[in-house]
Short mmCIF file of the C-alpha atoms (twelve columns), coordinates in Angstrom:
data_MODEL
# 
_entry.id   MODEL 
# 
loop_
_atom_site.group_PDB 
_atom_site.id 
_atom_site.type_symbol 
_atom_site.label_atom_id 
_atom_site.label_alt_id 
_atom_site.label_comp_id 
_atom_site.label_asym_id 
_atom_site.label_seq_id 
_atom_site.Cartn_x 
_atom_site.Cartn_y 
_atom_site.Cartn_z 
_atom_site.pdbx_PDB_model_num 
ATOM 1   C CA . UNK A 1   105.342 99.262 85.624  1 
ATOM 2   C CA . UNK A 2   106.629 96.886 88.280  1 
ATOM 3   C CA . UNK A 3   103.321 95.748 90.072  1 
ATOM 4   C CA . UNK A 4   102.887 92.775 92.517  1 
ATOM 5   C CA . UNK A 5   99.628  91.600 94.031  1 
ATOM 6   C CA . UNK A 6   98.824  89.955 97.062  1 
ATOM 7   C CA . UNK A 7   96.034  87.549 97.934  1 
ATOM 8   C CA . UNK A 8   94.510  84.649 99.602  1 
ATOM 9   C CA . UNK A 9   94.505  86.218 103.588 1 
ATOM 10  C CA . UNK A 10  91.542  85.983 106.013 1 
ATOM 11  C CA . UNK A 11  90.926  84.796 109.384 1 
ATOM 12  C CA . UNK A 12  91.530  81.442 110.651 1 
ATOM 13  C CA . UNK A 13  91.672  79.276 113.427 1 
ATOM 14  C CA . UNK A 14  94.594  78.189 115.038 1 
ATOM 15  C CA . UNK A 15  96.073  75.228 113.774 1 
ATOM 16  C CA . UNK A 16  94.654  76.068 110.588 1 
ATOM 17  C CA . UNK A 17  96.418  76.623 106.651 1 
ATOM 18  C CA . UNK A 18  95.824  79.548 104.297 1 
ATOM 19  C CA . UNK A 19  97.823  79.483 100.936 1 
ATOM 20  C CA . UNK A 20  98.979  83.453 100.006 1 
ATOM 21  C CA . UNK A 21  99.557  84.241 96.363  1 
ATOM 22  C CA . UNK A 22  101.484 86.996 94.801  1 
ATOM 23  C CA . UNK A 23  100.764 87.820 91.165  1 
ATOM 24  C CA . UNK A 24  102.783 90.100 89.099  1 
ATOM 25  C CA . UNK A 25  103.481 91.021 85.742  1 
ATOM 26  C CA . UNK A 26  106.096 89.418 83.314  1 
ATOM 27  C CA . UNK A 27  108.832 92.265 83.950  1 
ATOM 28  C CA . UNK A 28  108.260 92.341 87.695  1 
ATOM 29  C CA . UNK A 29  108.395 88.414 88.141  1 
ATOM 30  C CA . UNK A 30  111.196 87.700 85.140  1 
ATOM 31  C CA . UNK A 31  114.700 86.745 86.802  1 
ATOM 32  C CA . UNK A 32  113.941 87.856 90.019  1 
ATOM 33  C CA . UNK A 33  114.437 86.673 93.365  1 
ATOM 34  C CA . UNK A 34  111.254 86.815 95.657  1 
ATOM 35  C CA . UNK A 35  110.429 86.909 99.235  1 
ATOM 36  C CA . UNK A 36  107.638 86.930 101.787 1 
ATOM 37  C CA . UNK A 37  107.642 89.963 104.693 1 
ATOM 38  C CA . UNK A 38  105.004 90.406 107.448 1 
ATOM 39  C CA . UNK A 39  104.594 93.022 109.944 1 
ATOM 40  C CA . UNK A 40  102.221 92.888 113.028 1 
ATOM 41  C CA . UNK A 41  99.973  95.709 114.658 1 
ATOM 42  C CA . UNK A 42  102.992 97.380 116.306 1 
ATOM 43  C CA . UNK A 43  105.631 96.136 114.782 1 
ATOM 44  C CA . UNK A 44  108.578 96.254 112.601 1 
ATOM 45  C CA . UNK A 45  107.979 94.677 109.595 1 
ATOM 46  C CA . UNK A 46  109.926 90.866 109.484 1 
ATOM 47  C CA . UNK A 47  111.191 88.976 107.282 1 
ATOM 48  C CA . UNK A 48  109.017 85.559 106.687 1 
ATOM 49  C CA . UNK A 49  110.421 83.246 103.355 1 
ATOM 50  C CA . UNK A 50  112.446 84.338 100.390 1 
ATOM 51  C CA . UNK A 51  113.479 82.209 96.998  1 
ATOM 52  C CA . UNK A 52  115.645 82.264 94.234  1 
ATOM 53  C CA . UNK A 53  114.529 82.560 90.465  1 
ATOM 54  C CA . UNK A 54  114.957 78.884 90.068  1 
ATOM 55  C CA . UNK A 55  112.830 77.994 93.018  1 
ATOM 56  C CA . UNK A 56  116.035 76.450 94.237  1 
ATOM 57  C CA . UNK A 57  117.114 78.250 97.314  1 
ATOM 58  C CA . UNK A 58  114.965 78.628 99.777  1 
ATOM 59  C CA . UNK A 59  115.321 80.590 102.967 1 
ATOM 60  C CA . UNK A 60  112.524 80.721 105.950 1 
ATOM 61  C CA . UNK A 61  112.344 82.569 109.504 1 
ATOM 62  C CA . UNK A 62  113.247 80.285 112.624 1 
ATOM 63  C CA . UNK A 63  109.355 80.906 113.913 1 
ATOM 64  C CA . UNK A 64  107.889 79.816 110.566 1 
ATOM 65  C CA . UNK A 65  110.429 76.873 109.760 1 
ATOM 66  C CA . UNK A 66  108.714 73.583 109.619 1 
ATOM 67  C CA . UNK A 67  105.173 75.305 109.129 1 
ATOM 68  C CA . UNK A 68  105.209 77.558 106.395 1 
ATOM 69  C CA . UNK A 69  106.516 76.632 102.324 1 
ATOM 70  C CA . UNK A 70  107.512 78.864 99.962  1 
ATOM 71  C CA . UNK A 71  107.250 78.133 96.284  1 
ATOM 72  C CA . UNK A 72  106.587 79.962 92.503  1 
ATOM 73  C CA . UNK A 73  105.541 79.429 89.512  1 
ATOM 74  C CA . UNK A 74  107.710 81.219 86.705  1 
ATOM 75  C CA . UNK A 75  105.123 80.513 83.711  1 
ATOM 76  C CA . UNK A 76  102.715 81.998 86.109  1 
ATOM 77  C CA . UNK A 77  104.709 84.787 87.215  1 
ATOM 78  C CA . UNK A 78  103.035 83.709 91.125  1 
ATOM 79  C CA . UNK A 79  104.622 83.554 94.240  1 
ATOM 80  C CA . UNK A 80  102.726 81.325 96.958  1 
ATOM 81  C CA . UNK A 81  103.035 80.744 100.171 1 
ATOM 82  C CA . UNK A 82  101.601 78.041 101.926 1 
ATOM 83  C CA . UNK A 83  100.761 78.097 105.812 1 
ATOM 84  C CA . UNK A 84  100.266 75.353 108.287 1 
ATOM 85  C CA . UNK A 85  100.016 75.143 111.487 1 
ATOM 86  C CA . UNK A 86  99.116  78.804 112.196 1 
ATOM 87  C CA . UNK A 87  99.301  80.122 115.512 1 
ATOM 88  C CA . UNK A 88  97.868  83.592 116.647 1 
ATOM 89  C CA . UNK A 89  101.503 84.812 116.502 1 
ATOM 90  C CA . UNK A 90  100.949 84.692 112.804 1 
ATOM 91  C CA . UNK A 91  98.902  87.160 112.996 1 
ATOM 92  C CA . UNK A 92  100.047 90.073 110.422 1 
ATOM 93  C CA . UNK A 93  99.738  91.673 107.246 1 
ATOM 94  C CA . UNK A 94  101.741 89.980 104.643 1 
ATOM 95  C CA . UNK A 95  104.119 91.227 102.348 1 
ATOM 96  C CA . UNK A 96  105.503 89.960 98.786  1 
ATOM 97  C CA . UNK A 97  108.746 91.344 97.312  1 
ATOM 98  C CA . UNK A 98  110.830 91.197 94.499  1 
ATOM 99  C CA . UNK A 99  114.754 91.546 94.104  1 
ATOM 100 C CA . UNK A 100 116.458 92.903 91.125  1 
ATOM 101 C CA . UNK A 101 118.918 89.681 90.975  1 
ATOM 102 C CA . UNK A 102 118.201 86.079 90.892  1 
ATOM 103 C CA . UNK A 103 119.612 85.179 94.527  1 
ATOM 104 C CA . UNK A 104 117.369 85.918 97.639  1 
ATOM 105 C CA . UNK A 105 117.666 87.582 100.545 1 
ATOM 106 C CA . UNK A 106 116.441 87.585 104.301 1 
ATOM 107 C CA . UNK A 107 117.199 91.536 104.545 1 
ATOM 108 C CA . UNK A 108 114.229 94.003 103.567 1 
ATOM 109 C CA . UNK A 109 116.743 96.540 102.263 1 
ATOM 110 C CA . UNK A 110 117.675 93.943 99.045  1 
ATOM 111 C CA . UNK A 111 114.344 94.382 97.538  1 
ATOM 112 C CA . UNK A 112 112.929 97.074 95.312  1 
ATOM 113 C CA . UNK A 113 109.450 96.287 95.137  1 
ATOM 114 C CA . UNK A 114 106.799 95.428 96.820  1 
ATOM 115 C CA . UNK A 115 102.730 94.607 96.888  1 
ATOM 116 C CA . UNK A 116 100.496 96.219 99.112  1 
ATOM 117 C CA . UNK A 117 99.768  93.355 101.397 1 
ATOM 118 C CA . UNK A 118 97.041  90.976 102.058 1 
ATOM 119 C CA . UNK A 119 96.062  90.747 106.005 1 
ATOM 120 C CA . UNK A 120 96.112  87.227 107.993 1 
ATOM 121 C CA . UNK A 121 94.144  86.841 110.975 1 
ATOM 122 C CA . UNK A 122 94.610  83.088 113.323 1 
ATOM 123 C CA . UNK A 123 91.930  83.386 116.181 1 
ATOM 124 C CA . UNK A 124 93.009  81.235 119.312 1 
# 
């Protein structure tokens, strides 16, 4: 069964760094192409970070470009997500996906599964 597990959320201040994992199984990591979503009290969820299976693409959402770095370890089957600089526009629950192919994709309609979320709080 395709599972993927979020973690590493919390509060923080602003200009502060949390680092987001996203654990899943050997069949639901394997070959895949993985991305970060996050959706705020209100709103739609958005696309944050996504990467190819070889860690070699990388795509990231103008608001978190610069501040955010997304990354994976394959013998791990973990996704990470490192955040910098957070502002109180960060402020969401965030989402790791995976893709049935190796190539990413910014669009929330390419992916077929998808953890339950892990919830990020940046205080001002």
């Amino acid at each position: 069964q395709v599972q993927l597990v979020e973690s590493g959320g919390g509060l923080v201040q602003a200009g502060g760094s949390l680092r987001l994992s996203c654990a899943g199984s050997r069949g639901t990591f394997s070959r895949r192409a993985m991305g970060w979503f996050r959706q705020a009290p209100g709103k739609e969820r958005e696309f944050v970070s996504a990467i190819s299976w070889s860690g070699g693409i990388t795509y990231y959402a103008d608001s978190v470009k610069g501040r955010f770095t997304i990354s994976r370890d394959n013998a791990k089957n973990t996704l990470y997500l490192q955040m910098n600089s957070l502002k109180p526009e960060d402020t969401a629950v965030y989402y790791c996906a995976a893709r049935s192919t190796v190539v990413p994709e910014k669009k929330e309609v390419g992916y077929d599964y998808w953890g339950q979320g892990t919830q990020v709080t940046v205080s001002s």
